[in-house]
CSV table of C-alpha atoms and ligand atoms in Angstrom, one decimal:
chain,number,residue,atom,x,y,z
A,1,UNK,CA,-26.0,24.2,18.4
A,2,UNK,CA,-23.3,23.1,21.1
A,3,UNK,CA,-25.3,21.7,24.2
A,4,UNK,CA,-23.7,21.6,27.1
A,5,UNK,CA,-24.3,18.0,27.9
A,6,UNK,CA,-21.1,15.7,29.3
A,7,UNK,CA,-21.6,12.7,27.3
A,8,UNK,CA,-18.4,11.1,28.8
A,9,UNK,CA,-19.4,11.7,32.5
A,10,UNK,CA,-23.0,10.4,31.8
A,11,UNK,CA,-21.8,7.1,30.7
A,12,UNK,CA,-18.9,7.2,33.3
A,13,UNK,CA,-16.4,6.4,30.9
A,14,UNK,CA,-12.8,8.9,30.7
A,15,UNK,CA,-12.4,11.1,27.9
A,16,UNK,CA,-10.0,8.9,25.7
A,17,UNK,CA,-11.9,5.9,26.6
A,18,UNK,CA,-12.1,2.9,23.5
A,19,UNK,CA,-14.6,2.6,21.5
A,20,UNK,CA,-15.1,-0.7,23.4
A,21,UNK,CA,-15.2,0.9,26.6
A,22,UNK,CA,-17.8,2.9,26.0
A,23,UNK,CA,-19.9,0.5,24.1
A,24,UNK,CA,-19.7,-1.6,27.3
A,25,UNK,CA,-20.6,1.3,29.6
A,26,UNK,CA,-23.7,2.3,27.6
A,27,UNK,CA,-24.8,-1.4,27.5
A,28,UNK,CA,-24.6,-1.8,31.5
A,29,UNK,CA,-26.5,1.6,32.3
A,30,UNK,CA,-29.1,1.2,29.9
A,31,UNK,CA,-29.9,-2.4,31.5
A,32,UNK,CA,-30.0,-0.7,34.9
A,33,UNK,CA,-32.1,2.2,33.9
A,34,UNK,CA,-34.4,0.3,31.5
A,35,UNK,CA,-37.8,1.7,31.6
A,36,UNK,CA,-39.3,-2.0,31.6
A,37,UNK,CA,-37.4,-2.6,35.1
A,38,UNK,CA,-38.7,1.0,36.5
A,39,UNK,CA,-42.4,1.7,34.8
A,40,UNK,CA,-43.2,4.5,37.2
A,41,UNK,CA,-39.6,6.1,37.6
A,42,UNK,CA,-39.7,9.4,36.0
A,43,UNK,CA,-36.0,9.6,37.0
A,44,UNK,CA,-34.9,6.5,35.6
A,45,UNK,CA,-37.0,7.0,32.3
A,46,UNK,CA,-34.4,10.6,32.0
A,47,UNK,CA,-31.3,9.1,32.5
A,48,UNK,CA,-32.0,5.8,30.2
A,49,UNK,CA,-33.0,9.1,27.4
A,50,UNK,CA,-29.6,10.5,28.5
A,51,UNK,CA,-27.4,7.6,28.0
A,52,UNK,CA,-28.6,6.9,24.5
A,53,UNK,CA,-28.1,10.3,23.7
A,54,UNK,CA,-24.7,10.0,24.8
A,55,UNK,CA,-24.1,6.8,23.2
A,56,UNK,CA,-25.6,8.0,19.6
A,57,UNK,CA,-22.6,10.2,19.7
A,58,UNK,CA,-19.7,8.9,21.2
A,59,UNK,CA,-20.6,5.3,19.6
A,60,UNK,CA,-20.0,6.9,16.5
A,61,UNK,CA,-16.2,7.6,15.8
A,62,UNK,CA,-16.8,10.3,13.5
A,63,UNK,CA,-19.6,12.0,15.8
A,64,UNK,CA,-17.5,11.6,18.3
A,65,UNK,CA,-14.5,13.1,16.7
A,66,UNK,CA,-17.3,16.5,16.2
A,67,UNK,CA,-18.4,16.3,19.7
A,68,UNK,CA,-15.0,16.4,21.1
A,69,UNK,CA,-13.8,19.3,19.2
A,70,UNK,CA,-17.0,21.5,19.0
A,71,UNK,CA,-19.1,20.1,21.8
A,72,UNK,CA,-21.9,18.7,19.5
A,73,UNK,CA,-22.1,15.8,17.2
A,74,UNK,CA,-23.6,17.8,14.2
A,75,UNK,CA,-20.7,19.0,12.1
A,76,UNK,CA,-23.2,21.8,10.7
A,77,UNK,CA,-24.2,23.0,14.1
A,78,UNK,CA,-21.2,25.3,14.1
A,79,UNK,CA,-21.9,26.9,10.9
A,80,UNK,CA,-26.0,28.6,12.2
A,81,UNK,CA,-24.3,31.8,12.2
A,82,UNK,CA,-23.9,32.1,8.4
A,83,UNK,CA,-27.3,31.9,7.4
A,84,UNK,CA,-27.2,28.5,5.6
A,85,UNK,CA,-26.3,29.7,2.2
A,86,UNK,CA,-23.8,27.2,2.2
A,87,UNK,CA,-20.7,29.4,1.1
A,88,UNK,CA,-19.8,31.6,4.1
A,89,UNK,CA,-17.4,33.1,2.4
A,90,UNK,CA,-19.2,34.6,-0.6
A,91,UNK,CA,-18.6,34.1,-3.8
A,92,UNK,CA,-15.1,34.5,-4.4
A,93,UNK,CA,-14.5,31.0,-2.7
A,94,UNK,CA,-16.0,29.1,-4.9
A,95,UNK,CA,-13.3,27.1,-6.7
A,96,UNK,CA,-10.4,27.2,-3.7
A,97,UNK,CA,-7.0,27.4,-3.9
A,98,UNK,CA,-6.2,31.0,-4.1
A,99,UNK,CA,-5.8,30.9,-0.2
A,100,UNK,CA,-3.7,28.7,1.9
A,101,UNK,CA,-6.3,27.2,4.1
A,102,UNK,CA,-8.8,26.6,2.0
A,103,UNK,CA,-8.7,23.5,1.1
A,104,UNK,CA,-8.6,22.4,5.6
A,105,UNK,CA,-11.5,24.3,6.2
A,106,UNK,CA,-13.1,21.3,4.6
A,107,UNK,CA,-10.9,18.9,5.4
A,108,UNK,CA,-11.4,20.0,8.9
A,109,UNK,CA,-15.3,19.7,9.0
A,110,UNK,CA,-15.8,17.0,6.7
A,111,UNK,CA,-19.2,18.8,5.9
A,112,UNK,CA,-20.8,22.3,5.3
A,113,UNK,CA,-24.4,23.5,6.1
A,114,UNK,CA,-25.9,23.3,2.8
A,115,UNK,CA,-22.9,22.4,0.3
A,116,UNK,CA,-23.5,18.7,1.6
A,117,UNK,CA,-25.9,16.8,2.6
A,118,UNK,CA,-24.2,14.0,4.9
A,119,UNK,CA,-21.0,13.9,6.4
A,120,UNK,CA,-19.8,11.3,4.5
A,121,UNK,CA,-20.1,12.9,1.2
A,122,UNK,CA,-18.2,15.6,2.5
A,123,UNK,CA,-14.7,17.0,1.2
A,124,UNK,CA,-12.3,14.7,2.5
A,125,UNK,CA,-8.4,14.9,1.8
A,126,UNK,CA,-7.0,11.7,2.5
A,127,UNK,CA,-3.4,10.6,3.9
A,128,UNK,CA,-0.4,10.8,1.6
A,129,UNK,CA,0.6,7.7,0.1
A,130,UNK,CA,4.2,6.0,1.6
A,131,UNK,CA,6.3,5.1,-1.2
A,132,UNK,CA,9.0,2.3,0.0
A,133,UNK,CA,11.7,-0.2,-2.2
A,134,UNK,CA,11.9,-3.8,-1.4
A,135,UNK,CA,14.6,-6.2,-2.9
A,136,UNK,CA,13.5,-9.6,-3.2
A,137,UNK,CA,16.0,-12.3,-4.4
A,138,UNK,CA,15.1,-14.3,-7.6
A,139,UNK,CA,13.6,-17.9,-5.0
A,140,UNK,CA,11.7,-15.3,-3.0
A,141,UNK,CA,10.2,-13.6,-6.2
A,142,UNK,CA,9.7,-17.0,-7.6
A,143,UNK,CA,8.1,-19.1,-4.8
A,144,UNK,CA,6.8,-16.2,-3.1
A,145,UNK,CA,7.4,-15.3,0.5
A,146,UNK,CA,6.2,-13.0,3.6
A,147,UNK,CA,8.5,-10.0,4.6
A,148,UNK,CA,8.3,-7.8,7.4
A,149,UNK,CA,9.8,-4.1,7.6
A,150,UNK,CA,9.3,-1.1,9.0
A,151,UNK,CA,8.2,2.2,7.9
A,152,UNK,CA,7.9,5.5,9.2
A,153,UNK,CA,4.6,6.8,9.2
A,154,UNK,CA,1.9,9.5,10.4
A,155,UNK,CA,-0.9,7.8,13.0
A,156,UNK,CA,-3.9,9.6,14.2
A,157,UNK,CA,-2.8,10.7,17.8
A,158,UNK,CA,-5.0,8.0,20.2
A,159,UNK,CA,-4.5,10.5,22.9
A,160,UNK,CA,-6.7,13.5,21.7
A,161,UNK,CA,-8.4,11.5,18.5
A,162,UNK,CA,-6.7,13.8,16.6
A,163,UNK,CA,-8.0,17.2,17.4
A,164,UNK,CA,-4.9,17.8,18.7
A,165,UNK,CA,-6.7,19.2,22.2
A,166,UNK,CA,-5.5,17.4,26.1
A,167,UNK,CA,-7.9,15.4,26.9
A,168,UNK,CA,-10.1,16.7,24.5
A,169,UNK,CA,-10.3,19.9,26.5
A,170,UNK,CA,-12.1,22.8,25.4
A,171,UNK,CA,-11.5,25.4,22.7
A,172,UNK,CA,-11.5,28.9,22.8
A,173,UNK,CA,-12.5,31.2,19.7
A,174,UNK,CA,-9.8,32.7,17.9
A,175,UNK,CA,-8.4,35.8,18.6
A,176,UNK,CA,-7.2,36.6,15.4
A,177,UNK,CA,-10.7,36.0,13.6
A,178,UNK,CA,-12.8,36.4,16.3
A,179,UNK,CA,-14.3,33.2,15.8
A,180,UNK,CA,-15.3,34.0,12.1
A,181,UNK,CA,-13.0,31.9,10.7
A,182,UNK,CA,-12.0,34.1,8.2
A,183,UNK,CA,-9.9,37.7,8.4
A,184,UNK,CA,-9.0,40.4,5.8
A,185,UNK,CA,-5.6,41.2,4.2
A,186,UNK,CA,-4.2,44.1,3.1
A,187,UNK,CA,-1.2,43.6,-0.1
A,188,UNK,CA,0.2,46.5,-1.5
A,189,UNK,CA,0.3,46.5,-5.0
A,190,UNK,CA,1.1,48.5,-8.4
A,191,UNK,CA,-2.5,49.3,-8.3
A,192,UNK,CA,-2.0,50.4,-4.5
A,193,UNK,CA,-3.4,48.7,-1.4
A,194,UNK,CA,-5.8,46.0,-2.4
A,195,UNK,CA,-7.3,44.5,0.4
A,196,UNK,CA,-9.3,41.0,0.0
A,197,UNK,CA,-11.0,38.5,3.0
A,198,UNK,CA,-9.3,35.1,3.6
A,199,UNK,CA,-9.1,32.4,5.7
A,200,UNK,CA,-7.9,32.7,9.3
A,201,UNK,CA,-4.5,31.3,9.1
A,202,UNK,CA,-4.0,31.6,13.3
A,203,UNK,CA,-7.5,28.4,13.6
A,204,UNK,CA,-7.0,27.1,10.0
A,205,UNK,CA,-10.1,29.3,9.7
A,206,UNK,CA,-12.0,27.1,12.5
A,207,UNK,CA,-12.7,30.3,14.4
A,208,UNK,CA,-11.1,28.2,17.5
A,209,UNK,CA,-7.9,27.7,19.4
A,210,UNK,CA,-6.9,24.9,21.2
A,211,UNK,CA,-7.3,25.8,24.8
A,212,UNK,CA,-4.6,23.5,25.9
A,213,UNK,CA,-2.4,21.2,23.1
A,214,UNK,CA,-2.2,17.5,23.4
A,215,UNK,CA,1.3,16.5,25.1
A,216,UNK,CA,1.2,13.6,22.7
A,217,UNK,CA,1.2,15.1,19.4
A,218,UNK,CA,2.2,18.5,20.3
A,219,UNK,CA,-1.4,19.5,19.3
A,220,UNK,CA,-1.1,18.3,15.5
A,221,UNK,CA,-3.6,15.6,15.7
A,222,UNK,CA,-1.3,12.7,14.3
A,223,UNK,CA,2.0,11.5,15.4
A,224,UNK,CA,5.1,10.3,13.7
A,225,UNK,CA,5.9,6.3,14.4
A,226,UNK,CA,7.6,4.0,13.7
A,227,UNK,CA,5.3,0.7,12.7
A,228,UNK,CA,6.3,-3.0,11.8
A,229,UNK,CA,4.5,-4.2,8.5
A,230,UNK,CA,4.0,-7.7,7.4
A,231,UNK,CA,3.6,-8.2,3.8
A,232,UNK,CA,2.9,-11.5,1.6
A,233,UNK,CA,4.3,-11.4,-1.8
A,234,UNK,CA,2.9,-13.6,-4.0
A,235,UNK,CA,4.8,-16.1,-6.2
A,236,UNK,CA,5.9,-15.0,-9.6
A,237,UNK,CA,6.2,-11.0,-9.2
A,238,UNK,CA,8.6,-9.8,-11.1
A,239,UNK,CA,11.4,-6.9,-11.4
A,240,UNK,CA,9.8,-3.1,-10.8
A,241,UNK,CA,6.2,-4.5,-10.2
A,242,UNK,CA,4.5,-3.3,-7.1
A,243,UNK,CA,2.4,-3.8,-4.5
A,244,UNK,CA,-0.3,-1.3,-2.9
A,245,UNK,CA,-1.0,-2.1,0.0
A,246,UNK,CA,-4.6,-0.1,0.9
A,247,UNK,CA,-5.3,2.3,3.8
A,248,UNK,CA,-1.8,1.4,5.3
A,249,UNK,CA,-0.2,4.8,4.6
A,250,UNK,CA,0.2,8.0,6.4
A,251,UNK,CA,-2.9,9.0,8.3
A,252,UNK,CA,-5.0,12.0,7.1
A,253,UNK,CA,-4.3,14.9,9.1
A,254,UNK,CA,-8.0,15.5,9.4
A,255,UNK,CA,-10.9,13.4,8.5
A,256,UNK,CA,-10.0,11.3,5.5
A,257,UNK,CA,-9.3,7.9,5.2
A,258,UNK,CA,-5.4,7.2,5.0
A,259,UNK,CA,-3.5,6.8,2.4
A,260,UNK,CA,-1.9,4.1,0.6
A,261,UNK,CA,1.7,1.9,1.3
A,262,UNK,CA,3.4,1.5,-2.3
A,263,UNK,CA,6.1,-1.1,-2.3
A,264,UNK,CA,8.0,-1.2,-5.7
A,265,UNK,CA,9.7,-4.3,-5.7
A,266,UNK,CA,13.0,-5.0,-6.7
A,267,UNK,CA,14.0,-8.8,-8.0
A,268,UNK,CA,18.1,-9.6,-8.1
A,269,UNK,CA,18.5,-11.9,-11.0
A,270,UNK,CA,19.4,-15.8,-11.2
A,271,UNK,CA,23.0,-16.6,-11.6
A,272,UNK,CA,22.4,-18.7,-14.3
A,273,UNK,CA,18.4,-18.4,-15.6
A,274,UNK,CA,16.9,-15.6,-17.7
A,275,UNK,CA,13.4,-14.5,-16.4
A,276,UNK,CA,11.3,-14.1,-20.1
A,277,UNK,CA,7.7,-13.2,-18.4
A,278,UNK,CA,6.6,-16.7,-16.4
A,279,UNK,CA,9.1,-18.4,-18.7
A,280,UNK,CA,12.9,-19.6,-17.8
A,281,UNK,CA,15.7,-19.2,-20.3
A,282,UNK,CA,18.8,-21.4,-20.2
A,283,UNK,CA,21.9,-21.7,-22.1
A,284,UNK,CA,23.0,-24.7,-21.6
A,285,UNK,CA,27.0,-25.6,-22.3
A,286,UNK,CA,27.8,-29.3,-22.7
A,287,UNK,CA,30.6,-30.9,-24.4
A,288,UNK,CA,31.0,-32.3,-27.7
A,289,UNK,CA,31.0,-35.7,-26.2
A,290,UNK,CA,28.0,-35.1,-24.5
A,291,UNK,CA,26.6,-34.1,-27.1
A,292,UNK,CA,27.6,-37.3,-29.5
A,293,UNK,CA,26.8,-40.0,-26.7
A,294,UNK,CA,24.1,-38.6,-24.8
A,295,UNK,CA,24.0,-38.5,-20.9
A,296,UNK,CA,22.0,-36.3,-17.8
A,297,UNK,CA,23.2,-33.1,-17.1
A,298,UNK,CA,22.0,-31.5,-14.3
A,299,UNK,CA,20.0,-28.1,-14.7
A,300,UNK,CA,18.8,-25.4,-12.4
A,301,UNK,CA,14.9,-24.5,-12.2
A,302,UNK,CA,13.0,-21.9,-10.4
A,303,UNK,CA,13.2,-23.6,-7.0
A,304,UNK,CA,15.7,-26.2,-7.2
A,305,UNK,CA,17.3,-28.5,-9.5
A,306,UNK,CA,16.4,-30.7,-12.5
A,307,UNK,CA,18.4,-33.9,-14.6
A,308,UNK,CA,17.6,-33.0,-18.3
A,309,UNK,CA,18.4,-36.6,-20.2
A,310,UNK,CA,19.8,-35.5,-23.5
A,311,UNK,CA,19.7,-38.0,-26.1
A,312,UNK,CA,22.9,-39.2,-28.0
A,313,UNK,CA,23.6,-37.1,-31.3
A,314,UNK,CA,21.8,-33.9,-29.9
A,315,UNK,CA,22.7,-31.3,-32.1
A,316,UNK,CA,24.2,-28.0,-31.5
A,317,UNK,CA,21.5,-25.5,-30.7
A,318,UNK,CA,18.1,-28.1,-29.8
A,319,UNK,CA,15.9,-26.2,-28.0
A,320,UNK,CA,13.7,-28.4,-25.5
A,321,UNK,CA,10.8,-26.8,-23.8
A,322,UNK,CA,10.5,-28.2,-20.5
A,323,UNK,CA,6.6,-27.7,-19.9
A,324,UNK,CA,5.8,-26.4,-16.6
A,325,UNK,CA,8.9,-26.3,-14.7
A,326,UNK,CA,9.1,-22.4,-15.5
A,327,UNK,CA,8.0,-19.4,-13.1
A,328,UNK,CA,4.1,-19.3,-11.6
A,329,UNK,CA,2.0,-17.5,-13.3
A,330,UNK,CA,0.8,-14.4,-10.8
A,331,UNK,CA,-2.3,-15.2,-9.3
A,332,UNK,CA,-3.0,-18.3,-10.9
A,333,UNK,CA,-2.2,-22.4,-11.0
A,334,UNK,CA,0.0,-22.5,-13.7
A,335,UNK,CA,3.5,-21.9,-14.4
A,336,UNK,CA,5.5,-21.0,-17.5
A,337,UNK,CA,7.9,-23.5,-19.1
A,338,UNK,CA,12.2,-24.0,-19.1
A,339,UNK,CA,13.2,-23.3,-22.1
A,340,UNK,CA,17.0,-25.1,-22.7
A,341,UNK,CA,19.1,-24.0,-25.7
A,342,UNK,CA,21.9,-26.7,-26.0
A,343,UNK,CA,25.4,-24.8,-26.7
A,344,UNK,CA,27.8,-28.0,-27.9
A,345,UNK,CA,31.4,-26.6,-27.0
A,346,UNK,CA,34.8,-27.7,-28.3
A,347,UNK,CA,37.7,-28.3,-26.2
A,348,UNK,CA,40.2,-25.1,-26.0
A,349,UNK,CA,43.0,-28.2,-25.7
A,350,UNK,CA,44.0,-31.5,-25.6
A,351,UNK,CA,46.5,-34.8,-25.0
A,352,UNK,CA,48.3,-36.5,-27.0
A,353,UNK,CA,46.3,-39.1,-26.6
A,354,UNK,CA,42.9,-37.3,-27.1
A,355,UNK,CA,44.6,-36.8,-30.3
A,356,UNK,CA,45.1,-40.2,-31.4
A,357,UNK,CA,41.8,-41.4,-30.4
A,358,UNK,CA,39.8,-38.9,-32.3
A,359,UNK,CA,42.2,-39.2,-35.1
A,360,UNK,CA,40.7,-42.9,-35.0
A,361,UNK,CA,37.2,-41.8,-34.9
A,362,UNK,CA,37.4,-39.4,-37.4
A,363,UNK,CA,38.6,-42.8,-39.7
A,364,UNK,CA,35.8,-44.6,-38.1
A,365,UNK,CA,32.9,-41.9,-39.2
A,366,UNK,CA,31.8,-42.5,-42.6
A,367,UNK,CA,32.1,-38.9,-44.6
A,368,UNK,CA,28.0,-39.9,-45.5
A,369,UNK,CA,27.4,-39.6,-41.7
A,370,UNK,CA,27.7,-36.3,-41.5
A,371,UNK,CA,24.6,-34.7,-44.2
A,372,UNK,CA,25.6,-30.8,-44.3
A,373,UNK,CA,29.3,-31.8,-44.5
A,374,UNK,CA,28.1,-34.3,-47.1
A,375,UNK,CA,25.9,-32.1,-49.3
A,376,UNK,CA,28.9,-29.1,-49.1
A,377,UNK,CA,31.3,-31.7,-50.8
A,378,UNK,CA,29.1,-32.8,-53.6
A,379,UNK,CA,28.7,-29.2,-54.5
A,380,UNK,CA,32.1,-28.3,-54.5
A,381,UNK,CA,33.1,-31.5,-56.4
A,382,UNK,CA,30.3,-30.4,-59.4
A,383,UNK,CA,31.8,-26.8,-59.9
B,401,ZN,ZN1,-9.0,32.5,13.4
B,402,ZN,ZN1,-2.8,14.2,20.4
């Protein structure tokens, strides 16, 4: 049951005091009334009790949390009224969701008398998820990079640890349910006036009113803020994969861990390559001289630029594979290949003098040279 005990005055420490700041008071007090420095000082033996009484609780965030709403650090306590039979609501509770508040009268105590053991293994809702788009270009999807943007999102209030009280002032009981948590409705009906018992909508059936609301948070328990995130995205993500970012979403508005912070990532594409998985595609135009003679033409990669020597007589449409110097593979060492597909184009025009020079290598080529043109001519000659 509630005791009446001020934990925060016995360790000297205000109300919204750290977690630090408290751990710090209760170390100093209990080296000053340690019974081994007073053997005979009934006094000092109390107040050492006292301060780790005070400290089991308020050194505990989620006891803490308890003791600050309901004046106890046992989340049953409250609940000795019912008779322990673990539903105080009867049996028409049992699977939720028919009224409103249901679902927050667990949220709100983590725990029931009965229904669970610890509060730990209570019903916990947790925060809602944050859901946000980030474009990446095609060298910061490749090589990876760190970003930093800013979202939008619900934090337990600091002020009133999110019981929504000032100062974690007291609460009163509810005037609506008369601290029962619960109250009965009346609907009218086609079978007439049917009247059923449901949760307290006026204390979110807590049976207690905040006495005076945080100035913070309005008395909601979380605020709305706007936070800077920092996130590393590692090389070779791709278009519409994304990132979940664990316990950095919105607050839970009671109790439960938070939620998550879902980045779908969005990749513009490469001028020139084609992303196949952690391999690059290129089509690469050269001309037909190029192609005849040979030479280094210059090609992009993922991160930069590369000379590709092609060899004289490269035919239209080689393919070389260009091990390694594709994307890297997510999470690991490696890194998919460039794959170049060699396009041998024809000029749209040309000179007079163009003319006469090829006219004299065409003369200069021996028809045998060429072995599909070849092969195309015997056949036509035997028909
Ligand atoms: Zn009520
Ligand atoms: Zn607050």
């Amino acid at each position: 049951m509630p005791n009446n005990k001020d934990y925060y005055n016995i360790l000297g420490v205000a109300k919204d005091a750290s977690q630090d700041e408290i751990k710090s008071a209760y170390r100093t007090l209990a080296k000053k009334y340690h019974p081994d420095l007073h053997p005979n000082d009934a006094n000092c033996s109390h107040k050492f009790k006292e301060v780790n009484e005070a400290y089991e609780t308020l050194g505990d965030a989620n006891k803490r949390s308890n003791y600050d709403q309901f004046g106890t650090a046992d989340p049953n306590a409250r609940f000795g009224g019912f008779g322990g039979n673990g539903n105080p609501f009867g049996e028409g509770f049992g699977n939720g969701g028919s009224f409103g508040g249901f679902d927050d009268i667990f949220d709100m105590f983590s725990s029931f008398g009965g229904r669970t053991k610890s509060r730990q293994s209570g019903v916990q809702i947790p925060g809602e998820d944050i859901v946000i788009n980030l474009n990446l270009t095609f060298k910061e999807a490749v090589s990876g990079c760190e970003k930093t943007f800013k979202v939008n999102k619900v934090e337990k209030c600091d002020k009133c640890h999110g019981t929504g009280a000032k100062n974690g002032t007291e609460y009163e009981t509810c005037p609506d349910c008369h601290g029962t948590g619960q109250v009965r409705y009346t609907q009218n009906t086609i079978f007439g006036q049917v009247s059923s018992i449901g949760a307290c909508k006026t204390c979110n059936a807590t049976g207690k009113v905040v006495k005076e609301k945080c100035p913070n948070c309005g008395g909601k328990g979380t605020i709305k803020s706007l936070q800077e995130i920092t996130v590393k995205i590692p090389a070779g993500i791709d278009n519409n994969q994304t990132i979940t970012m664990r316990d950095k979403g919105n607050a839970s508005i009671k109790n439960g861990p938070n939620g998550n912070l879902i980045i779908n990532v969005s990749v513009s594409s490469h001028p020139i390559l084609e992303r196949d998985g952690f391999n690059l595609l290129l089509d690469l135009p050269i001309p037909f001289t190029t192609a005849y003679l040979g030479g280094n033409v210059k090609i992009p990669t993922a991160d930069g630029t590369y000379v590709l020597a092609l060899p004289a007589l490269t035919q239209p449409n080689t393919v070389f594979k260009l091990k390694g110097r594709g994307i890297k593979v997510l999470q690991k060492e490696s890194y998919g290949d460039l794959i170049v597909t060699v396009r041998v184009e024809m000029p749209k025009e040309y000179s007079k003098i163009d003319k006469e020079l090829i006219q004299k290598l065409e003369e200069n080529i021996s028809g045998s040279s060429y072995k599909k043109f070849k092969e195309f001519q015997d056949k036509l000659k035997r028909l």
